[in-house]
Tab-separated table of C-alpha atoms and ligand atoms in Angstrom:
chain	number	residue	atom	x	y	z
A	1	MET	CA	-27.758	-25.599	-1.072
A	2	PRO	CA	-26.393	-22.382	0.377
A	3	ARG	CA	-25.167	-19.818	-2.012
A	4	THR	CA	-21.418	-19.381	-2.577
A	5	ILE	CA	-19.460	-16.218	-3.151
A	6	HIS	CA	-16.425	-16.529	-5.254
A	7	VAL	CA	-13.493	-14.312	-4.540
A	8	ILE	CA	-10.804	-14.114	-7.199
A	9	GLY	CA	-7.517	-12.905	-6.084
A	10	ALA	CA	-5.823	-13.374	-2.613
A	11	GLY	CA	-4.158	-10.003	-2.288
A	12	LEU	CA	-5.256	-7.864	0.675
A	13	SER	CA	-8.618	-6.706	-1.050
A	14	GLY	CA	-9.666	-10.346	-1.827
A	15	LEU	CA	-8.649	-11.454	1.619
A	16	ALA	CA	-10.499	-8.542	3.304
A	17	ALA	CA	-13.670	-9.264	1.263
A	18	ALA	CA	-13.341	-13.035	2.007
A	19	ILE	CA	-12.973	-12.399	5.791
A	20	ARG	CA	-16.032	-10.031	5.951
A	21	LEU	CA	-18.146	-12.533	4.015
A	22	SER	CA	-17.102	-15.701	5.988
A	23	GLU	CA	-17.674	-13.819	9.360
A	24	ARG	CA	-21.241	-13.112	8.314
A	25	GLY	CA	-21.569	-16.771	7.632
A	26	GLU	CA	-21.333	-16.926	3.915
A	27	ARG	CA	-19.846	-19.936	2.001
A	28	VAL	CA	-16.734	-18.367	0.452
A	29	ILE	CA	-14.003	-19.824	-1.998
A	30	VAL	CA	-10.991	-17.850	-2.752
A	31	TYR	CA	-9.027	-18.486	-5.990
A	32	GLU	CA	-5.538	-17.332	-6.210
A	33	ALA	CA	-3.409	-17.629	-9.390
A	34	MET	CA	-0.039	-17.926	-7.584
A	35	GLN	CA	0.850	-20.537	-5.066
A	36	GLN	CA	1.178	-17.797	-2.332
A	37	ALA	CA	-1.347	-15.331	-1.020
A	38	GLY	CA	-0.582	-11.623	-0.566
A	39	GLY	CA	-0.234	-10.311	-4.059
A	40	ARG	CA	1.863	-7.130	-3.852
A	41	ALA	CA	2.176	-7.401	-0.082
A	42	ARG	CA	4.080	-10.682	0.667
A	43	SER	CA	7.234	-12.022	2.205
A	44	TYR	CA	9.645	-14.722	0.925
A	45	TYR	CA	12.834	-16.348	1.651
A	46	ASP	CA	15.752	-14.488	-0.174
A	47	ALA	CA	18.857	-16.796	-0.634
A	48	ALA	CA	21.210	-13.700	-1.395
A	49	THR	CA	20.711	-12.335	2.069
A	50	ASP	CA	19.635	-15.618	3.698
A	51	LEU	CA	16.687	-13.770	5.204
A	52	VAL	CA	12.905	-13.680	4.877
A	53	ILE	CA	12.196	-10.291	3.388
A	54	ASP	CA	9.143	-8.518	2.161
A	55	ASN	CA	8.727	-7.596	-1.508
A	56	GLY	CA	8.631	-3.972	-0.232
A	57	ASN	CA	8.514	-2.171	3.085
A	58	HIS	CA	4.841	-1.334	3.844
A	59	LEU	CA	4.153	1.409	6.048
A	60	LEU	CA	0.610	1.716	7.743
A	61	LEU	CA	-0.454	4.718	9.871
A	62	SER	CA	-2.541	4.221	13.020
A	63	GLY	CA	-5.324	6.196	11.420
A	64	ASN	CA	-5.674	3.555	8.589
A	65	HIS	CA	-9.025	2.504	10.284
A	66	ALA	CA	-9.882	-0.350	7.908
A	67	ALA	CA	-6.349	-1.815	8.098
A	68	MET	CA	-6.427	-1.641	11.830
A	69	ALA	CA	-9.780	-3.327	12.060
A	70	TYR	CA	-8.558	-6.051	9.665
A	71	VAL	CA	-5.415	-6.627	11.779
A	72	ARG	CA	-7.666	-6.714	15.014
A	73	ALA	CA	-9.846	-9.284	13.290
A	74	LEU	CA	-6.750	-11.317	12.565
A	75	GLY	CA	-5.395	-10.822	16.139
A	76	SER	CA	-1.923	-9.972	14.777
A	77	GLN	CA	-1.682	-6.339	15.954
A	78	ALA	CA	1.445	-7.222	18.086
A	79	GLY	CA	3.166	-7.577	14.690
A	80	LEU	CA	2.766	-4.029	13.799
A	81	VAL	CA	5.715	-2.100	15.355
A	82	GLY	CA	6.764	1.485	15.313
A	83	PRO	CA	7.679	4.493	17.616
A	84	PRO	CA	5.315	4.834	20.486
A	85	ARG	CA	4.089	8.191	19.224
A	86	ALA	CA	3.723	10.032	15.832
A	87	ASP	CA	7.428	10.736	15.577
A	88	PHE	CA	9.169	10.992	12.210
A	89	ALA	CA	12.843	11.012	12.119
A	90	PHE	CA	14.524	12.772	9.111
A	91	ILE	CA	18.003	13.510	7.835
A	92	ASP	CA	18.983	15.978	5.183
A	93	LEU	CA	21.811	13.946	3.337
A	94	PRO	CA	23.762	16.767	1.868
A	95	SER	CA	24.079	18.730	5.042
A	96	GLY	CA	23.883	15.788	7.571
A	97	LYS	CA	21.182	17.764	9.411
A	98	ARG	CA	18.875	15.532	11.545
A	99	TRP	CA	15.475	16.317	13.006
A	100	THR	CA	12.377	14.584	14.361
A	101	LEU	CA	8.894	15.714	13.735
A	102	HIS	CA	6.671	15.220	16.860
A	103	ILE	CA	2.976	15.300	15.802
A	104	ASN	CA	0.803	15.948	19.003
A	105	LYS	CA	-1.900	13.469	19.593
A	106	GLY	CA	-5.009	15.791	19.042
A	107	ARG	CA	-6.381	17.314	15.968
A	108	THR	CA	-5.191	20.902	16.927
A	109	PRO	CA	-1.626	21.083	15.451
A	110	TRP	CA	0.250	22.370	18.376
A	111	TRP	CA	3.402	20.715	16.953
A	112	ILE	CA	3.501	23.402	14.016
A	113	PHE	CA	3.914	26.090	16.672
A	114	SER	CA	6.988	24.635	18.249
A	115	GLU	CA	10.488	24.908	16.750
A	116	GLN	CA	11.399	21.631	18.441
A	117	SER	CA	8.511	19.682	16.895
A	118	ARG	CA	8.110	21.147	13.405
A	119	VAL	CA	10.157	21.104	10.178
A	120	PRO	CA	13.418	23.068	10.744
A	121	GLY	CA	13.514	26.464	9.113
A	122	SER	CA	9.568	26.468	8.688
A	123	SER	CA	7.109	29.089	9.764
A	124	LEU	CA	3.285	28.826	10.366
A	125	MET	CA	2.434	30.151	6.896
A	126	ASP	CA	4.389	27.273	5.367
A	127	TYR	CA	1.880	24.810	6.759
A	128	VAL	CA	-1.131	26.974	5.836
A	129	ARG	CA	0.051	26.825	2.180
A	130	LEU	CA	-0.731	23.160	2.146
A	131	VAL	CA	-4.306	23.569	3.120
A	132	PRO	CA	-5.727	24.102	-0.454
A	133	LEU	CA	-5.077	20.372	-1.098
A	134	VAL	CA	-7.834	19.507	1.511
A	135	TRP	CA	-10.686	20.719	-0.830
A	136	ALA	CA	-8.757	20.327	-4.113
A	137	SER	CA	-10.787	19.530	-7.390
A	138	LYS	CA	-10.397	16.146	-8.845
A	139	ASN	CA	-8.994	17.217	-12.104
A	140	LYS	CA	-6.074	19.393	-10.511
A	141	THR	CA	-2.620	18.270	-10.018
A	142	VAL	CA	-0.754	19.122	-6.841
A	143	ALA	CA	1.425	21.605	-8.672
A	144	GLU	CA	-1.840	23.314	-9.878
A	145	THR	CA	-3.072	23.497	-6.173
A	146	ILE	CA	-0.180	24.450	-4.023
A	147	ALA	CA	3.433	25.890	-4.355
A	148	CYS	CA	5.769	22.796	-4.636
A	149	HIS	CA	8.699	24.437	-2.905
A	150	GLY	CA	9.676	25.812	0.478
A	151	PRO	CA	10.796	24.114	3.677
A	152	VAL	CA	7.583	22.306	4.637
A	153	TYR	CA	7.000	21.180	1.046
A	154	ASP	CA	10.537	19.973	0.611
A	155	ARG	CA	10.970	18.429	4.036
A	156	LEU	CA	7.481	17.083	4.786
A	157	GLY	CA	4.952	17.649	1.689
A	158	HIS	CA	7.233	16.101	-0.818
A	159	PRO	CA	8.323	12.946	1.104
A	160	LEU	CA	4.892	12.221	2.608
A	161	LEU	CA	3.072	12.619	-0.863
A	162	LEU	CA	5.651	10.746	-2.884
A	163	ALA	CA	5.388	7.852	-0.317
A	164	ALA	CA	1.549	7.981	-0.510
A	165	LEU	CA	1.037	8.549	-4.168
A	166	ASN	CA	4.041	6.745	-5.459
A	167	THR	CA	4.021	9.418	-8.020
A	168	ASP	CA	6.138	12.577	-8.410
A	169	PRO	CA	4.017	14.795	-6.211
A	170	PRO	CA	3.758	17.887	-8.524
A	171	GLN	CA	2.187	15.631	-11.145
A	172	GLY	CA	0.033	13.660	-8.550
A	173	SER	CA	-3.788	14.073	-8.084
A	174	ALA	CA	-4.456	16.984	-5.693
A	175	ALA	CA	-7.680	15.124	-4.624
A	176	LEU	CA	-5.824	12.058	-3.540
A	177	ALA	CA	-3.083	14.135	-1.823
A	178	GLY	CA	-5.751	15.959	-0.012
A	179	ALA	CA	-7.265	12.660	1.271
A	180	ILE	CA	-3.858	11.811	2.479
A	181	VAL	CA	-3.631	15.160	4.226
A	182	ARG	CA	-6.982	14.935	5.701
A	183	GLU	CA	-6.563	11.402	7.099
A	184	THR	CA	-3.010	12.069	8.485
A	185	LEU	CA	-1.594	15.447	9.351
A	186	LEU	CA	-5.103	17.034	9.793
A	187	ALA	CA	-6.396	13.951	11.922
A	188	GLY	CA	-3.640	14.580	14.456
A	189	GLY	CA	-0.898	12.374	15.968
A	190	LEU	CA	-3.279	9.600	17.162
A	191	ALA	CA	-3.889	8.876	13.418
A	192	CYS	CA	-0.216	9.287	12.314
A	193	ARG	CA	1.723	6.854	14.316
A	194	PRO	CA	3.770	4.942	11.760
A	195	LEU	CA	3.295	1.109	11.880
A	196	ILE	CA	5.494	-1.380	10.058
A	197	ALA	CA	4.495	-5.048	9.731
A	198	ARG	CA	7.349	-7.352	11.078
A	199	GLY	CA	6.918	-9.549	8.200
A	200	LEU	CA	4.058	-8.860	5.661
A	201	THR	CA	3.030	-12.525	5.303
A	202	GLU	CA	3.504	-13.199	9.065
A	203	VAL	CA	1.232	-10.269	10.163
A	204	LEU	CA	-1.157	-9.579	7.258
A	205	ILE	CA	-1.499	-12.764	5.168
A	206	ASP	CA	-0.937	-16.004	7.035
A	207	PRO	CA	-3.250	-15.032	9.940
A	208	ALA	CA	-5.972	-14.223	7.269
A	209	LEU	CA	-5.666	-17.578	5.827
A	210	ARG	CA	-5.916	-19.307	9.121
A	211	LEU	CA	-8.960	-17.162	10.064
A	212	LEU	CA	-10.554	-18.020	6.679
A	213	GLU	CA	-9.836	-21.801	7.388
A	214	SER	CA	-11.487	-21.503	10.800
A	215	CYS	CA	-14.644	-19.984	9.217
A	216	GLY	CA	-14.896	-22.909	6.856
A	217	ALA	CA	-13.748	-20.964	3.696
A	218	LYS	CA	-11.702	-22.609	1.137
A	219	VAL	CA	-8.559	-20.961	-0.616
A	220	ARG	CA	-7.364	-22.530	-3.786
A	221	PHE	CA	-3.932	-21.721	-4.982
A	222	GLY	CA	-2.548	-22.111	-8.637
A	223	ALA	CA	-6.242	-21.398	-9.641
A	224	GLN	CA	-5.908	-18.665	-12.479
A	225	LEU	CA	-9.243	-17.307	-13.674
A	226	ARG	CA	-9.016	-17.362	-17.494
A	227	ALA	CA	-12.438	-15.894	-18.415
A	228	LEU	CA	-15.761	-15.043	-17.070
A	229	ASP	CA	-18.993	-16.168	-18.867
A	230	LEU	CA	-20.903	-12.852	-18.947
A	231	ARG	CA	-24.244	-12.640	-20.514
A	232	ASP	CA	-27.629	-10.855	-19.955
A	233	GLY	CA	-26.305	-8.609	-17.099
A	234	LYS	CA	-25.068	-11.656	-15.163
A	235	ALA	CA	-21.894	-13.701	-14.499
A	236	HIS	CA	-22.813	-17.304	-15.392
A	237	ALA	CA	-19.442	-19.067	-14.781
A	238	LEU	CA	-15.761	-18.921	-14.030
A	239	ASP	CA	-13.532	-20.469	-16.472
A	240	PHE	CA	-10.259	-21.709	-14.959
A	241	GLY	CA	-8.943	-23.388	-18.210
A	242	THR	CA	-9.196	-27.047	-16.842
A	243	GLU	CA	-12.215	-26.289	-14.766
A	244	ARG	CA	-15.608	-24.405	-15.236
A	245	ILE	CA	-17.580	-23.308	-12.232
A	246	VAL	CA	-21.146	-22.451	-12.825
A	247	LEU	CA	-22.534	-19.603	-10.699
A	248	GLU	CA	-25.866	-20.763	-9.333
A	249	LYS	CA	-28.800	-18.407	-9.091
A	250	GLU	CA	-27.938	-16.851	-5.737
A	251	ASP	CA	-24.114	-17.070	-6.217
A	252	ALA	CA	-21.922	-13.965	-6.645
A	253	ALA	CA	-18.327	-13.276	-7.577
A	254	ILE	CA	-15.685	-10.594	-6.449
A	255	LEU	CA	-12.981	-9.957	-8.678
A	256	ALA	CA	-10.038	-8.714	-6.636
A	257	VAL	CA	-7.203	-8.941	-9.288
A	258	PRO	CA	-4.815	-6.101	-10.291
A	259	PRO	CA	-5.688	-3.345	-12.708
A	260	TRP	CA	-3.759	-4.861	-15.576
A	261	ILE	CA	-5.834	-8.050	-15.371
A	262	ALA	CA	-9.368	-7.061	-14.570
A	263	PRO	CA	-10.324	-5.488	-17.924
A	264	SER	CA	-9.233	-8.642	-19.701
A	265	LEU	CA	-11.786	-10.442	-17.728
A	266	ILE	CA	-14.556	-7.989	-17.857
A	267	PRO	CA	-14.570	-6.320	-21.250
A	268	GLY	CA	-15.262	-2.546	-21.275
A	269	LEU	CA	-14.113	-2.121	-17.537
A	270	SER	CA	-12.470	1.117	-17.037
A	271	ALA	CA	-9.072	0.795	-15.089
A	272	PRO	CA	-5.885	2.857	-14.689
A	273	THR	CA	-3.324	1.935	-17.348
A	274	GLN	CA	-0.226	3.783	-16.186
A	275	TYR	CA	1.776	2.552	-13.328
A	276	ARG	CA	4.747	3.565	-11.102
A	277	ALA	CA	7.692	1.522	-9.822
A	278	ILE	CA	8.821	1.059	-6.280
A	279	VAL	CA	12.421	-0.193	-5.581
A	280	ASN	CA	13.343	-1.603	-2.291
A	281	ALA	CA	16.779	-2.698	-1.214
A	282	HIS	CA	17.526	-4.895	1.780
A	283	PHE	CA	20.966	-5.142	3.484
A	284	ARG	CA	21.800	-7.899	5.967
A	285	VAL	CA	23.189	-5.806	8.839
A	286	GLN	CA	22.319	-5.105	12.425
A	287	PRO	CA	20.937	-1.618	12.728
A	288	PRO	CA	22.940	0.535	15.232
A	289	LYS	CA	21.394	0.562	18.741
A	290	ASP	CA	19.899	3.943	18.624
A	291	PHE	CA	18.626	3.809	14.925
A	292	PRO	CA	14.962	4.826	14.706
A	293	PRO	CA	12.461	2.370	13.345
A	294	MET	CA	12.285	4.502	10.251
A	295	ILE	CA	13.903	7.485	8.987
A	296	GLY	CA	13.119	9.873	6.078
A	297	VAL	CA	16.035	10.832	3.960
A	298	ILE	CA	15.962	14.217	2.100
A	299	GLY	CA	18.337	14.971	-0.766
A	300	GLY	CA	19.423	11.467	-1.503
A	301	THR	CA	18.354	8.559	-3.882
A	302	VAL	CA	17.171	6.760	-0.788
A	303	GLU	CA	13.789	8.079	0.579
A	304	TRP	CA	13.018	6.040	3.696
A	305	ILE	CA	15.178	3.562	5.688
A	306	PHE	CA	13.512	1.007	7.859
A	307	ALA	CA	15.196	-0.948	10.609
A	308	PHE	CA	14.349	-4.582	11.228
A	309	PRO	CA	16.261	-6.597	13.810
A	310	ASP	CA	18.312	-8.390	11.079
A	311	ARG	CA	18.523	-5.830	8.257
A	312	LEU	CA	18.255	-2.330	7.093
A	313	SER	CA	15.600	-1.962	4.243
A	314	VAL	CA	15.261	0.998	1.870
A	315	THR	CA	12.185	2.247	-0.126
A	316	ILE	CA	12.406	4.521	-3.212
A	317	SER	CA	9.033	5.431	-4.717
A	318	GLY	CA	8.296	6.596	-8.137
A	319	ALA	CA	11.284	4.860	-8.904
A	320	ASP	CA	10.910	4.217	-12.816
A	321	ARG	CA	14.182	6.270	-13.352
A	322	LEU	CA	16.163	3.510	-11.508
A	323	LEU	CA	14.721	0.458	-13.563
A	324	ASP	CA	17.442	0.429	-16.240
A	325	GLN	CA	20.281	0.891	-13.757
A	326	SER	CA	22.141	-2.452	-12.988
A	327	ARG	CA	21.144	-3.996	-9.529
A	328	GLU	CA	24.877	-4.046	-8.473
A	329	GLU	CA	25.248	-0.361	-9.073
A	330	LEU	CA	22.053	0.316	-7.367
A	331	ALA	CA	22.869	-1.621	-4.371
A	332	THR	CA	26.268	0.003	-4.004
A	333	ALA	CA	24.865	3.536	-4.449
A	334	ILE	CA	22.046	2.885	-2.007
A	335	TRP	CA	24.424	1.224	0.690
A	336	ARG	CA	26.764	4.342	0.358
A	337	GLU	CA	23.672	6.448	1.572
A	338	VAL	CA	22.475	4.056	4.135
A	339	ALA	CA	25.974	3.640	5.599
A	340	GLN	CA	26.176	7.385	5.925
A	341	VAL	CA	22.764	7.791	7.634
A	342	ALA	CA	23.402	4.929	9.956
A	343	GLY	CA	27.101	5.763	10.570
A	344	ILE	CA	28.295	2.247	9.459
A	345	THR	CA	31.868	1.873	8.053
A	346	THR	CA	31.634	-1.644	6.796
A	347	ASP	CA	31.685	-2.603	3.053
A	348	LEU	CA	28.557	-3.663	1.112
A	349	PRO	CA	26.783	-6.461	3.185
A	350	PRO	CA	24.762	-9.166	1.736
A	351	TRP	CA	21.880	-7.356	-0.200
A	352	GLN	CA	18.960	-7.804	-2.358
A	353	VAL	CA	17.293	-5.138	-4.603
A	354	VAL	CA	13.619	-5.771	-5.366
A	355	ARG	CA	12.128	-3.810	-8.299
A	356	GLU	CA	8.269	-3.815	-8.552
A	357	ARG	CA	7.730	-2.199	-11.939
A	358	ARG	CA	3.940	-1.992	-11.531
A	359	ALA	CA	3.844	-1.318	-7.740
A	360	THR	CA	0.747	1.042	-7.934
A	361	PHE	CA	-1.112	2.873	-10.735
A	362	ALA	CA	0.050	6.351	-11.319
A	363	ALA	CA	-1.829	8.654	-8.981
A	364	THR	CA	-2.371	11.334	-11.505
A	365	PRO	CA	-5.761	13.067	-12.124
A	366	ALA	CA	-6.217	11.363	-15.468
A	367	GLU	CA	-5.417	7.884	-13.986
A	368	ASN	CA	-7.563	8.444	-10.963
A	369	ALA	CA	-10.492	9.373	-13.255
A	370	LYS	CA	-10.321	5.772	-14.718
A	371	ARG	CA	-10.989	4.027	-11.526
A	372	PRO	CA	-14.321	2.178	-11.469
A	373	GLY	CA	-16.567	1.645	-8.531
A	374	ALA	CA	-17.306	-1.673	-7.055
A	375	VAL	CA	-20.374	-2.376	-8.931
A	376	THR	CA	-20.259	-3.688	-12.384
A	377	LYS	CA	-22.848	-4.148	-15.292
A	378	PHE	CA	-23.391	-7.632	-14.026
A	379	PHE	CA	-25.670	-7.851	-10.963
A	380	ASN	CA	-23.775	-10.650	-9.290
A	381	LEU	CA	-20.181	-9.425	-10.100
A	382	TYR	CA	-18.348	-6.944	-8.117
A	383	VAL	CA	-14.698	-5.610	-8.352
A	384	ALA	CA	-12.186	-4.875	-5.506
A	385	GLY	CA	-8.626	-3.683	-5.369
A	386	ASP	CA	-6.496	-0.733	-4.462
A	387	TRP	CA	-7.019	0.709	-7.983
A	388	THR	CA	-10.770	0.827	-7.662
A	389	ASP	CA	-12.468	4.134	-6.742
A	390	THR	CA	-11.606	4.143	-3.048
A	391	GLY	CA	-10.800	7.846	-2.868
A	392	LEU	CA	-7.309	7.046	-1.579
A	393	PRO	CA	-4.207	6.279	-3.544
A	394	ALA	CA	-3.071	2.682	-4.152
A	395	THR	CA	-2.476	1.531	-0.483
A	396	ILE	CA	-3.075	-1.297	1.857
A	397	GLU	CA	-6.014	0.809	3.463
A	398	GLY	CA	-7.558	1.470	0.076
A	399	ALA	CA	-7.274	-2.278	-0.872
A	400	ILE	CA	-8.859	-3.362	2.395
A	401	ARG	CA	-11.623	-0.676	2.121
A	402	SER	CA	-12.417	-1.827	-1.314
A	403	GLY	CA	-12.660	-5.447	-0.306
A	404	ASN	CA	-14.965	-4.620	2.576
A	405	ARG	CA	-17.123	-2.517	0.177
A	406	ALA	CA	-17.520	-5.317	-2.399
A	407	ALA	CA	-18.294	-7.743	0.406
A	408	ASP	CA	-21.024	-5.386	1.841
A	409	LEU	CA	-22.520	-4.969	-1.572
A	410	ALA	CA	-22.677	-8.763	-2.286
A	411	LEU	CA	-24.242	-9.141	1.227
A	412	ARG	CA	-26.772	-6.422	0.707
A	413	ASN	CA	-27.584	-7.871	-2.837
A	414	GLN	CA	-28.649	-10.999	-1.268
A	415	ALA	CA	-30.680	-9.397	1.371
A	416	THR	CA	-32.807	-7.463	-1.226
B	501	FAD	C1	7.076	-2.470	-3.318
B	501	FAD	C2	5.568	-1.956	-2.758
B	501	FAD	C3	5.586	-1.191	-1.661
B	501	FAD	C4	4.380	-0.655	-1.134
B	501	FAD	N1	4.267	0.105	-0.051
B	501	FAD	C5	3.183	0.411	0.497
B	501	FAD	C6	3.148	0.999	1.788
B	501	FAD	O1	4.184	1.361	2.260
B	501	FAD	N2	1.808	1.266	2.280
B	501	FAD	C7	0.744	0.912	1.785
B	501	FAD	O2	-0.420	1.143	2.305
B	501	FAD	N3	0.761	0.193	0.526
B	501	FAD	C8	1.861	-0.098	-0.052
B	501	FAD	N4	2.113	-0.575	-1.292
B	501	FAD	C9	0.657	-0.988	-2.045
B	501	FAD	C10	-0.068	-2.222	-1.514
B	501	FAD	O3	0.817	-3.311	-1.526
B	501	FAD	C11	-1.265	-2.528	-2.390
B	501	FAD	O4	-2.043	-1.462	-2.471
B	501	FAD	C12	-1.955	-3.808	-1.943
B	501	FAD	O5	-1.168	-4.805	-1.631
B	501	FAD	C13	-2.936	-4.184	-3.116
B	501	FAD	O6	-3.618	-5.324	-2.812
B	501	FAD	P1	-4.759	-5.668	-3.943
B	501	FAD	O7	-5.564	-6.922	-3.405
B	501	FAD	O8	-5.557	-4.578	-4.360
B	501	FAD	O9	-3.956	-6.237	-5.245
B	501	FAD	P2	-2.936	-7.417	-5.304
B	501	FAD	O10	-2.019	-7.507	-4.213
B	501	FAD	O11	-2.231	-7.151	-6.652
B	501	FAD	O12	-3.647	-8.756	-5.225
B	501	FAD	C14	-4.259	-9.368	-6.474
B	501	FAD	C15	-4.174	-10.736	-6.376
B	501	FAD	O13	-4.869	-11.388	-7.434
B	501	FAD	C16	-4.061	-12.446	-7.962
B	501	FAD	N5	-4.482	-12.596	-9.435
B	501	FAD	C17	-4.177	-11.896	-10.441
B	501	FAD	N6	-4.622	-12.424	-11.670
B	501	FAD	C18	-5.406	-13.444	-11.177
B	501	FAD	C19	-6.317	-14.404	-11.953
B	501	FAD	N7	-6.552	-14.344	-13.121
B	501	FAD	N8	-7.019	-15.395	-11.265
B	501	FAD	C20	-6.635	-15.600	-9.889
B	501	FAD	N9	-5.905	-14.669	-9.117
B	501	FAD	C21	-5.299	-13.665	-9.834
B	501	FAD	C22	-2.561	-12.015	-7.852
B	501	FAD	O14	-1.819	-13.003	-7.949
B	501	FAD	C23	-2.741	-11.328	-6.444
B	501	FAD	O15	-2.387	-12.188	-5.501
B	501	FAD	C24	3.143	-1.050	-1.802
B	501	FAD	C25	3.174	-1.903	-2.925
B	501	FAD	C26	4.504	-2.392	-3.396
B	501	FAD	C27	4.509	-3.176	-4.630
């Protein structure tokens, strides 16, 4: 009987692990508590707008190498769309001023030398002031590392770091912010092209399920792991309530569940305990013809607007302050800003507001320090997820890297 690797959780980390293992010829079973895969990155039909929407707009960058390799393996790269180059459109809402950052392809940042390409009102020194983030210490916040003001911080550093950390940047981990700066701005325009999935499920999830099926892997929905039988340094069984699955001698398990679940299944496992919300608002309206694929909004409640063929969708990160506001109030206030940016004069179109309270862990130094590695005290049990110690904030890229790593460890363990 060949060994089986059990993957618990069909979010992006679990799917990435399962794909890597299946492609290496392992027998894989994925267990997902819900009836749908994708976890925090999923699409669904929304009756209020009569559209298929994503739970949140998800931005990838062309330099997210693990995510790009994942999408290539799925064959769904055509579903990632964005501007042809690393161009980032912005508007300053109070003044109405618009500009576009043009980040040149190579690593030498020629763009910061050109007034047409860089942040308006900025000087070269303003960019140099971001550099200490690159070698920042793990226990420092962004505010303890760089000056959190000035044109480059206000119009580039703040929006970039807020989107990546999902945490008010001054309180954010300087080390995680540094990882973002290294993998984006310092890597040059080839790594910074923004890419948006035209349907999270269509591009990132359903093709993964099809690939797994073609490799012979099984995916079981409605299978919620209730407990793990952990003794003598080994996981002995998976308990799904009505069913107990015994792990044979060579079997292994990868727990790819969110940070608020994993410690209840592995007593003593360290994990972040504070989270930050993301609010997304979707408006069923055709974007104006020349509207960019995405635009950063400075000085408003709205932070980013994404254009889809059938809607304009808004992302607001670190959005805990908006959780107590009524959905109607939020939709009206957000639409006012969207209409101003897009130059649309119509009243509030059909809308939906999605509030993900625990979108990501809070990317502060204290929470970052709680992230565990993939290896556990149990030799045949690994953990994966965007909240494990990936060196990145909670992102698709981090989730996929963590799944790959857990899979590699399980493969290596069998080889030794
Ligand atoms: C609104 C929003 C916007 C975001 N925007 C971006 C973005 O622009 N760019 C970006 O890179 N990232 C973004 N992210 C983050 C990204 O979605 C996550 O990093 C990624 O999806 C996490 O994947 P994961 O596999 O680690 O966890 P999850 O997606 O949480 O997957 C865990 C899975 O485990 C399942 N599960 C839980 N308990 C059990 C159990 N007991 N038994 C079996 N299964 C179980 C869950 O149902 C879930 O399917 C965003 C997140 C949100 C919520």
